[in-house]
JSON list of C-alpha atoms in Angstrom, two decimals:
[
{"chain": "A", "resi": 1, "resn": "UNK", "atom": "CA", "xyz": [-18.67, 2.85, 39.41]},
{"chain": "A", "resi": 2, "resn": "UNK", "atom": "CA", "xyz": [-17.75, 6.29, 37.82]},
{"chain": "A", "resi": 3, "resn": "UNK", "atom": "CA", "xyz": [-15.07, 4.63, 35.70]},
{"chain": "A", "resi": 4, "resn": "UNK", "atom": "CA", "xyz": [-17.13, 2.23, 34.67]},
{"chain": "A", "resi": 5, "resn": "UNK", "atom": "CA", "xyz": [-19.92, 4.72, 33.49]},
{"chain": "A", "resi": 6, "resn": "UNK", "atom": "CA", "xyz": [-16.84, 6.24, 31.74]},
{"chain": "A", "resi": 7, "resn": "UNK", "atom": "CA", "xyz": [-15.74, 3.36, 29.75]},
{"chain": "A", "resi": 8, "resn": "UNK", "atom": "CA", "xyz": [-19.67, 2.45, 28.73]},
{"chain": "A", "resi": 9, "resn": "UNK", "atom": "CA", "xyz": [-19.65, 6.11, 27.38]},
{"chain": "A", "resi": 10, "resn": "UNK", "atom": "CA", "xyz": [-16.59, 5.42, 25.65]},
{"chain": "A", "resi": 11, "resn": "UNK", "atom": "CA", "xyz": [-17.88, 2.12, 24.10]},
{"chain": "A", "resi": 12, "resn": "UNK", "atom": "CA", "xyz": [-21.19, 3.61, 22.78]},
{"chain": "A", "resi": 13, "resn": "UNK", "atom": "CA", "xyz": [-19.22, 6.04, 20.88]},
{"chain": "A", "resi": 14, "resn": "UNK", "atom": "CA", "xyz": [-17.02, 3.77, 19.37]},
{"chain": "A", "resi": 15, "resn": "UNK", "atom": "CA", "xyz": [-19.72, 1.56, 18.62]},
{"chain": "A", "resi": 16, "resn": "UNK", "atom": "CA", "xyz": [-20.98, 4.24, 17.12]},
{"chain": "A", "resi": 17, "resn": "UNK", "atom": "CA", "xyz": [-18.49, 5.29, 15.67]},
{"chain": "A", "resi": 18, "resn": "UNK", "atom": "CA", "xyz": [-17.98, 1.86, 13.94]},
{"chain": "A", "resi": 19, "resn": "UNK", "atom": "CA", "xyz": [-21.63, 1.60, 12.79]},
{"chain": "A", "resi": 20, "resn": "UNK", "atom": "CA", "xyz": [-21.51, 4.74, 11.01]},
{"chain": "A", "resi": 21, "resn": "UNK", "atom": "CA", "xyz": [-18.61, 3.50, 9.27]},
{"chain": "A", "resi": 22, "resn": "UNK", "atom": "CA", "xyz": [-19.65, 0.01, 8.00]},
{"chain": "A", "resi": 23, "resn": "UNK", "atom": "CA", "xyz": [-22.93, 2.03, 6.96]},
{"chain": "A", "resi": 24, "resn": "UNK", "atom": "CA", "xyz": [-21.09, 4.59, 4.99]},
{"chain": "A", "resi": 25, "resn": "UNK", "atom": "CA", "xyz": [-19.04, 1.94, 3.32]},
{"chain": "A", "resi": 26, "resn": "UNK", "atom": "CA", "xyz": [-21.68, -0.42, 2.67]},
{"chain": "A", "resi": 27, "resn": "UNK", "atom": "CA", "xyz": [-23.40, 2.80, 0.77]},
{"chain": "A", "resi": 28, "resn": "UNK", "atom": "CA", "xyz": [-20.34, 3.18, -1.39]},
{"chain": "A", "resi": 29, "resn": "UNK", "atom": "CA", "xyz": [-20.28, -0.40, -2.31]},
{"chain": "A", "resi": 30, "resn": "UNK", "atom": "CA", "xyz": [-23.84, -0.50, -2.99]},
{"chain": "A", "resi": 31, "resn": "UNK", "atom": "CA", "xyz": [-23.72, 2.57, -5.45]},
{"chain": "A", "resi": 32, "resn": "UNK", "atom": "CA", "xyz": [-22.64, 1.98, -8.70]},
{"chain": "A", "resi": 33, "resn": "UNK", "atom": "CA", "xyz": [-20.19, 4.14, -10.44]},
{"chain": "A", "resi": 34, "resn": "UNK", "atom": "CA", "xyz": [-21.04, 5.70, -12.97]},
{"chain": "A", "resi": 35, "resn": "UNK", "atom": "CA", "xyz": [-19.15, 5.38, -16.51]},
{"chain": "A", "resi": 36, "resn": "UNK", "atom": "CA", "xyz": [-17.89, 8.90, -17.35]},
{"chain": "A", "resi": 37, "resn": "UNK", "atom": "CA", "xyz": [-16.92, 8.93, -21.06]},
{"chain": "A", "resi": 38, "resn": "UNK", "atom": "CA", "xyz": [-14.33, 12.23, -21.32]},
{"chain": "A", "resi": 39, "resn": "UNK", "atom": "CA", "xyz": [-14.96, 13.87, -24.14]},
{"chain": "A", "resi": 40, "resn": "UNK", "atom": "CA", "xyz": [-12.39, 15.97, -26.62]},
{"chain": "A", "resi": 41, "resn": "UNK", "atom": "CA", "xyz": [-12.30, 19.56, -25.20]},
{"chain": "A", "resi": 42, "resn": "UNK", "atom": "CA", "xyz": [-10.37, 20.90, -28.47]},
{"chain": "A", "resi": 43, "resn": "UNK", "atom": "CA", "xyz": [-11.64, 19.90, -32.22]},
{"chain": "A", "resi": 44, "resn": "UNK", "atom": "CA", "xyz": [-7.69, 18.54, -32.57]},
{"chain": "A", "resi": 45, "resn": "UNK", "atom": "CA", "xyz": [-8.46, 16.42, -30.15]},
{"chain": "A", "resi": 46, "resn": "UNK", "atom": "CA", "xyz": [-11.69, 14.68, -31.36]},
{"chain": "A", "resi": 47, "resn": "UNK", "atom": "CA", "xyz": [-9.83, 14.71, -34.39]},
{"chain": "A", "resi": 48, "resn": "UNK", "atom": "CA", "xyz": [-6.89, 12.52, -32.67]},
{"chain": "A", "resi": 49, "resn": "UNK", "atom": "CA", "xyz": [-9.14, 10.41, -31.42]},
{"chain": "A", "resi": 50, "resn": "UNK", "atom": "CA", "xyz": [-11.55, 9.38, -34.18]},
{"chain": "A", "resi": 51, "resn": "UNK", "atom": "CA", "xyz": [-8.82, 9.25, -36.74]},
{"chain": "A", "resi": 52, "resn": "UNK", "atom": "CA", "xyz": [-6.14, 6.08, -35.03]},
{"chain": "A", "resi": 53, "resn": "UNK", "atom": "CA", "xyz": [-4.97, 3.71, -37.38]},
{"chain": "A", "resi": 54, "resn": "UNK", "atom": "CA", "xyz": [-7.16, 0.16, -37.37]},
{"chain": "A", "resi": 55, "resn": "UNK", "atom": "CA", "xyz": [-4.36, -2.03, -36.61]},
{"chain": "A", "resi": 56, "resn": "UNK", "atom": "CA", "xyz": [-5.84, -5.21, -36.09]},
{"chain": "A", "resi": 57, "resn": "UNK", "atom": "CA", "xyz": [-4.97, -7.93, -38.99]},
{"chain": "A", "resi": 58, "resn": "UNK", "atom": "CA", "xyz": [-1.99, -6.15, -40.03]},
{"chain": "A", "resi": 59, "resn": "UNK", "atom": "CA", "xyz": [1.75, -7.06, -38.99]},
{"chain": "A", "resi": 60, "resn": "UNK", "atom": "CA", "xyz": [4.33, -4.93, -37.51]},
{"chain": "A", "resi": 61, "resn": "UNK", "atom": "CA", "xyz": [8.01, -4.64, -37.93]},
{"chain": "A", "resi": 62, "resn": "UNK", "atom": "CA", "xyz": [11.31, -3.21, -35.45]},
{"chain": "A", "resi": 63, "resn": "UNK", "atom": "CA", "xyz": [13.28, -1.10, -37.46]},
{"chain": "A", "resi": 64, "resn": "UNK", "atom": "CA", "xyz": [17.07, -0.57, -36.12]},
{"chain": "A", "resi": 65, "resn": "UNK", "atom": "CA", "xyz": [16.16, 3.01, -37.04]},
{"chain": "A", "resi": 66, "resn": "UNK", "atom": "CA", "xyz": [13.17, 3.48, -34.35]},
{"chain": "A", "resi": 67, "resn": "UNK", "atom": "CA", "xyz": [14.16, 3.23, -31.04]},
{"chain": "A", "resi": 68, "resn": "UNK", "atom": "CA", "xyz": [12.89, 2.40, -28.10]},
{"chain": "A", "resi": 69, "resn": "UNK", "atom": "CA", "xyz": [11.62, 5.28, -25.26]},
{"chain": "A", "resi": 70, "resn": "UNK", "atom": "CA", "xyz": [11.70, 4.00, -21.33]},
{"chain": "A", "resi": 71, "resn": "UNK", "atom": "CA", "xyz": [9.35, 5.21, -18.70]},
{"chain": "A", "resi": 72, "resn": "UNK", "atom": "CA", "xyz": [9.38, 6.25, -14.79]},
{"chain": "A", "resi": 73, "resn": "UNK", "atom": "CA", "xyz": [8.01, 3.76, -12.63]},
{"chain": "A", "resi": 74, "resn": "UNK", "atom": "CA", "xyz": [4.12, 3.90, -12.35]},
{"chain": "A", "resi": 75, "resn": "UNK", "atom": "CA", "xyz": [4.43, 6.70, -15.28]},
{"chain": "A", "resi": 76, "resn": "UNK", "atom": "CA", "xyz": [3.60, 7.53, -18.65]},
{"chain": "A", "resi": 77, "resn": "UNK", "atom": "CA", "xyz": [5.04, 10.93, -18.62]},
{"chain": "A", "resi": 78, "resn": "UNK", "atom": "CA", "xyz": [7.80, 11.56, -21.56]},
{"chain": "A", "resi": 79, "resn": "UNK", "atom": "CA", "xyz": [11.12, 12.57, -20.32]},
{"chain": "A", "resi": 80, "resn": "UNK", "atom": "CA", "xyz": [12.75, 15.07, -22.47]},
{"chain": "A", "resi": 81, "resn": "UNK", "atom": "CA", "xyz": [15.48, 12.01, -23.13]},
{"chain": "A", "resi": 82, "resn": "UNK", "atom": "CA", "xyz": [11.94, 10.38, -25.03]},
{"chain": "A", "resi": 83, "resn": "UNK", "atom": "CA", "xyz": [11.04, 13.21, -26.47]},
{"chain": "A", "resi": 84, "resn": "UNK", "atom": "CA", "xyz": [14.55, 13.81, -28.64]},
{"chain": "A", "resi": 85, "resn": "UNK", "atom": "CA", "xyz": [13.68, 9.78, -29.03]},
{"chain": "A", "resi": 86, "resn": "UNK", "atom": "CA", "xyz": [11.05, 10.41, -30.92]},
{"chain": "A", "resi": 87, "resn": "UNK", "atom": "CA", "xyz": [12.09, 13.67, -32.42]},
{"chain": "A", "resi": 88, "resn": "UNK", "atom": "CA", "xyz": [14.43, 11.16, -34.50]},
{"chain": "A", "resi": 89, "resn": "UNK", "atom": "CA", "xyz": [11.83, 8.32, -35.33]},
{"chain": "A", "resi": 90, "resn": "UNK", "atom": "CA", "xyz": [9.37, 10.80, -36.44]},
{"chain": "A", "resi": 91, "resn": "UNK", "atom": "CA", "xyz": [12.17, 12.42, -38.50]},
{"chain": "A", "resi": 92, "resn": "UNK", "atom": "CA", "xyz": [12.76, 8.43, -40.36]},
{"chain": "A", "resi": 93, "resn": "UNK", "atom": "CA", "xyz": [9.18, 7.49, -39.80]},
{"chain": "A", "resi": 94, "resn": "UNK", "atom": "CA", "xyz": [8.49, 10.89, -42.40]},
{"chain": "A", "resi": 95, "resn": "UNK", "atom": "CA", "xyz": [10.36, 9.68, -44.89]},
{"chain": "A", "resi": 96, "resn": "UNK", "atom": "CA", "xyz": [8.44, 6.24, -45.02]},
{"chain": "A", "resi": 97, "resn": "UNK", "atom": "CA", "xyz": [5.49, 8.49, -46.91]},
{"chain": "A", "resi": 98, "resn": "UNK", "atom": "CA", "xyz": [2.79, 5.00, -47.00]},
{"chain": "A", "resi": 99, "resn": "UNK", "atom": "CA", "xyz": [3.93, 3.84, -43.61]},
{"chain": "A", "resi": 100, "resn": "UNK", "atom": "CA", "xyz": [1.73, 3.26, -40.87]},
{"chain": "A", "resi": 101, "resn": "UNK", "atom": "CA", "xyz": [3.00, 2.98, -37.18]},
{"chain": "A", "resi": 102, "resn": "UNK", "atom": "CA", "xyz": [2.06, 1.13, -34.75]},
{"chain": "A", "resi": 103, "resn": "UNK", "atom": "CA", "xyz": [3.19, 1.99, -30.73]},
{"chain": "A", "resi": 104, "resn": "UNK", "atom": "CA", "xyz": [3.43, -0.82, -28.61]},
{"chain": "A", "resi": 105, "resn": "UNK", "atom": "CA", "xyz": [3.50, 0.47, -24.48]},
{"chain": "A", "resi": 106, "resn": "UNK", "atom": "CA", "xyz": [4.92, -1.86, -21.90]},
{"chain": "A", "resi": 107, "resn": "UNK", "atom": "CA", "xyz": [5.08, -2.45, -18.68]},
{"chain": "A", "resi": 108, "resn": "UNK", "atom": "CA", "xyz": [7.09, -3.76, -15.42]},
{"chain": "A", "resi": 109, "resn": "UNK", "atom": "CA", "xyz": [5.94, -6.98, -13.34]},
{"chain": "A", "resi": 110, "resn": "UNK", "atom": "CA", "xyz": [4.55, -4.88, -10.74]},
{"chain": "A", "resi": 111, "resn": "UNK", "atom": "CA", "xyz": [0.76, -4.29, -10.34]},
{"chain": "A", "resi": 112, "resn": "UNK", "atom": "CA", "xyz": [-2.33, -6.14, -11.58]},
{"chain": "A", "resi": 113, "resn": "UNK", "atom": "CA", "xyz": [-2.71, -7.53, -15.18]},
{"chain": "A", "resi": 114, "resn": "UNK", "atom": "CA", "xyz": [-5.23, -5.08, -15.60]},
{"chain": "A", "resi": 115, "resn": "UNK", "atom": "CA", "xyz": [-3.53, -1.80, -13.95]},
{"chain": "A", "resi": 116, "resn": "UNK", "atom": "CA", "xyz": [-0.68, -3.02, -16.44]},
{"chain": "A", "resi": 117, "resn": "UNK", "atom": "CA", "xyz": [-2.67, -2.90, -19.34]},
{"chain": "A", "resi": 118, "resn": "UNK", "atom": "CA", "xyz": [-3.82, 0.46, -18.76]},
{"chain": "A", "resi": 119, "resn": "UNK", "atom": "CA", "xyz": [-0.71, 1.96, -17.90]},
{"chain": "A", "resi": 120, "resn": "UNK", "atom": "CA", "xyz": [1.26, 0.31, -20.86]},
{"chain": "A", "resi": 121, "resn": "UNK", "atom": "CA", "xyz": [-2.36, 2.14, -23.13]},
{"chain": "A", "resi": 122, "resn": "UNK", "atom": "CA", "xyz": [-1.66, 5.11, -21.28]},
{"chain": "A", "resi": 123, "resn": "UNK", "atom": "CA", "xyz": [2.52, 5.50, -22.30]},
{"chain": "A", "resi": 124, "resn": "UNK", "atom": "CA", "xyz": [1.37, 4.29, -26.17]},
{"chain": "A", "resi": 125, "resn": "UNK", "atom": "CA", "xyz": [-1.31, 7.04, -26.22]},
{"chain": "A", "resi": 126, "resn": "UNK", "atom": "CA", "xyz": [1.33, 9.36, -25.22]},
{"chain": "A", "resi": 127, "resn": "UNK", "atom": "CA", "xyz": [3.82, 8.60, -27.53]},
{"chain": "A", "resi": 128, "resn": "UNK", "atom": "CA", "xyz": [1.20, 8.41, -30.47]},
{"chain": "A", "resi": 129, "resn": "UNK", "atom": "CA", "xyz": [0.16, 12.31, -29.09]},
{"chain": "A", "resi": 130, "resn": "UNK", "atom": "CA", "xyz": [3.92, 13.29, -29.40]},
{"chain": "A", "resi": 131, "resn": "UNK", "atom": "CA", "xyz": [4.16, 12.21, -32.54]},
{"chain": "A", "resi": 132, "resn": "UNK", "atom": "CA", "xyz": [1.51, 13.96, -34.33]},
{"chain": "A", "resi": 133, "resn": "UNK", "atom": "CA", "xyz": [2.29, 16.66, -32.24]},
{"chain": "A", "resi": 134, "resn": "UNK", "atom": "CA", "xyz": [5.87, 16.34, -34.69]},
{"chain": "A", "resi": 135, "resn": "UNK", "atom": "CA", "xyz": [3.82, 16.34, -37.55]},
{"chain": "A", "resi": 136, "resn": "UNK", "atom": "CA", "xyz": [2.73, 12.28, -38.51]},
{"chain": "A", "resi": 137, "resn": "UNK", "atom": "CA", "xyz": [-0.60, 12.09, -39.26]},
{"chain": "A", "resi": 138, "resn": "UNK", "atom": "CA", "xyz": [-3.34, 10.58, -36.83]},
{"chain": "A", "resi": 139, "resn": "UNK", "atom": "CA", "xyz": [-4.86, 8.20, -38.90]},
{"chain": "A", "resi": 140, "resn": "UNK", "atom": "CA", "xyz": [-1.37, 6.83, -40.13]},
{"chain": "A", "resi": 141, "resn": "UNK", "atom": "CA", "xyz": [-0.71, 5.75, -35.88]},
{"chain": "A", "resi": 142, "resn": "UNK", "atom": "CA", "xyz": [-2.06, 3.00, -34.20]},
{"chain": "A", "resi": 143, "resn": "UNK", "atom": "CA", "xyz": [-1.38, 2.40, -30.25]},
{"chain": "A", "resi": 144, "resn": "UNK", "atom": "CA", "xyz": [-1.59, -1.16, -28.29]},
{"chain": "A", "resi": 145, "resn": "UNK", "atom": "CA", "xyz": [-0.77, -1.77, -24.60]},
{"chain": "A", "resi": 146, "resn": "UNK", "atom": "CA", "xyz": [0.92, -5.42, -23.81]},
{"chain": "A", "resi": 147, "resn": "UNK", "atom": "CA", "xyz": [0.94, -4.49, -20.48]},
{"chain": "A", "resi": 148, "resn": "UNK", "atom": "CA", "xyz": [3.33, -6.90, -18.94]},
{"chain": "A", "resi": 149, "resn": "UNK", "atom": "CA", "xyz": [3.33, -9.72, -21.34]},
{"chain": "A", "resi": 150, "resn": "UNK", "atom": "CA", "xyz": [6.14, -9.70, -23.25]},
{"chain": "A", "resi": 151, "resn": "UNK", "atom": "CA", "xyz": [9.05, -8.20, -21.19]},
{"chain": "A", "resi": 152, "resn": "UNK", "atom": "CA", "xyz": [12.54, -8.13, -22.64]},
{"chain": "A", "resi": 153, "resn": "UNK", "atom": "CA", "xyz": [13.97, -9.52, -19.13]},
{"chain": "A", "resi": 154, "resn": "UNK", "atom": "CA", "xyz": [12.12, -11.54, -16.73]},
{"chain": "A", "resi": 155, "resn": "UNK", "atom": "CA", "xyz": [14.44, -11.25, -14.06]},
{"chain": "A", "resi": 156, "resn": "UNK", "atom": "CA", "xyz": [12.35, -9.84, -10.78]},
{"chain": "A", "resi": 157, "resn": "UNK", "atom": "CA", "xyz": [15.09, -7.12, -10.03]},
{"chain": "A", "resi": 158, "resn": "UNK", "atom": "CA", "xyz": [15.18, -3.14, -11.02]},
{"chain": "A", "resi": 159, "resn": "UNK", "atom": "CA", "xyz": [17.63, -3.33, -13.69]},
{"chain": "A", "resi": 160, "resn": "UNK", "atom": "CA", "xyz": [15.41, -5.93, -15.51]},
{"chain": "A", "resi": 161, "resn": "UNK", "atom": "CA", "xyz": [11.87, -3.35, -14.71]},
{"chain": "A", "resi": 162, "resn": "UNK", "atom": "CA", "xyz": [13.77, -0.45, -16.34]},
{"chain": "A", "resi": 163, "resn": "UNK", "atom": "CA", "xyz": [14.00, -2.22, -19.64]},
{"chain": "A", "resi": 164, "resn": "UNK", "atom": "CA", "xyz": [10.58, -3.79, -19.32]},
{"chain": "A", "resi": 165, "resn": "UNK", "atom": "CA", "xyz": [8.88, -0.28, -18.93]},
{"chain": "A", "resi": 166, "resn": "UNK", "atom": "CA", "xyz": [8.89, 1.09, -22.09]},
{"chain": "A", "resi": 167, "resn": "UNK", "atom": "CA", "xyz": [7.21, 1.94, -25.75]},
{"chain": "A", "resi": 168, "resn": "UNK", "atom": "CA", "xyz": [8.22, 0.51, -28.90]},
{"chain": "A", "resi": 169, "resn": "UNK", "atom": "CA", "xyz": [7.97, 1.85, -32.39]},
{"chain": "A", "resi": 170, "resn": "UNK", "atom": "CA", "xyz": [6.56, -0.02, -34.99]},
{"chain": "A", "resi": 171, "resn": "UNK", "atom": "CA", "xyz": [6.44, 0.23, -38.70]},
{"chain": "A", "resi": 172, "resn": "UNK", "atom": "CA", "xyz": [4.04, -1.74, -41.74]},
{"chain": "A", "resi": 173, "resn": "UNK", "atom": "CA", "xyz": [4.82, -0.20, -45.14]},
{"chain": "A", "resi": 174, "resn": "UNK", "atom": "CA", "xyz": [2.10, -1.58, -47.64]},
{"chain": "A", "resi": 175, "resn": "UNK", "atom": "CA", "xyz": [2.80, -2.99, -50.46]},
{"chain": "A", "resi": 176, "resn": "UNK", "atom": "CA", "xyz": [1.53, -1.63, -53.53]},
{"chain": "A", "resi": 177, "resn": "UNK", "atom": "CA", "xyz": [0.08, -4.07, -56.32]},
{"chain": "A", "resi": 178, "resn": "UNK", "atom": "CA", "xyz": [2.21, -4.90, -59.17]},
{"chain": "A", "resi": 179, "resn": "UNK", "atom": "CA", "xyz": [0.25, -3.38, -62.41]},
{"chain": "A", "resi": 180, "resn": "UNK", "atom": "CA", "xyz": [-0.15, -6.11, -64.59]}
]
């Protein structure tokens, strides 16, 4: 009779316990989140990010003299490998004076389309920060995320991830009209 009292107790406050719970979470599901827009915290930053390149309708070429940076897993954090990378395509990409550059970021099979596309945004915004850190103009730099949909090996193994999580430099020199 006394351990059965006991257990009762013990139910109640798990059922307790439990409702609480569902309650709490049913209150997080039911409020929405709200959108948080972060706003530039420096004047060289709002100027970075009203000034990217409009890249859409325009096409992009590889260069064998821009070469491709890789990324950590789940990362889009530039090694100082990257960084001496990019060191060198800035260095070229300078010497194109009209060119306008386009970084591509890319992703690994792993995680959701979506997750994907934002990490892939995430390493092209990075590498588009480096470089006008190195001196290329923000308005001359364009950055895209492909996510994970167009890996250079589709092999599900970690040798074929490492090439597949990476950022790609991009060139489009305009042409200028022939004077007539």
């Amino acid at each position: 009779s006394m351990e059965w009292a006991r257990i009762e107790t013990m139910n109640r406050k798990d059922f307790f316990k439990f409702s609480l719970c569902v309650l709490l979470g049913m209150s997080l599901v039911a409020c929405q989140k709200k959108q948080v827009k972060k706003t530039a915290e420096t004047p060289e930053e709002a100027e970075v990010e009203s000034e990217e390149l409009d890249i859409h309708g325009k096409d992009f070429v590889s260069s064998p003299h821009l070469k491709t940076i890789r990324f950590e897993y789940d990362s889009p954090a530039l090694s100082e490998e990257a960084r001496l990378t990019l060191a060198e395509n800035a260095e070229f990409i300078k010497k194109e004076k009209d060119a306008e550059v386009l970084v591509e970021g890319h992703c690994d099979e792993r995680g959701t389309i979506g997750y994907n596309l934002s990490l892939g945004q995430n390493r092209a915004a990075s590498v588009r920060k480096y470089y006008i850190s190195l001196g290329i103009a923000p308005e001359k730099i364009g950055a895209i995320s492909y996510g994970e949909e167009k890996p250079l090996c589709s092999e599900s193994a970690k040798s074929c991830w490492i090439q597949n999580r990476r950022a790609e430099t991009k060139l489009r020199v305009p042409k200028v009209a022939e004077e007539q």
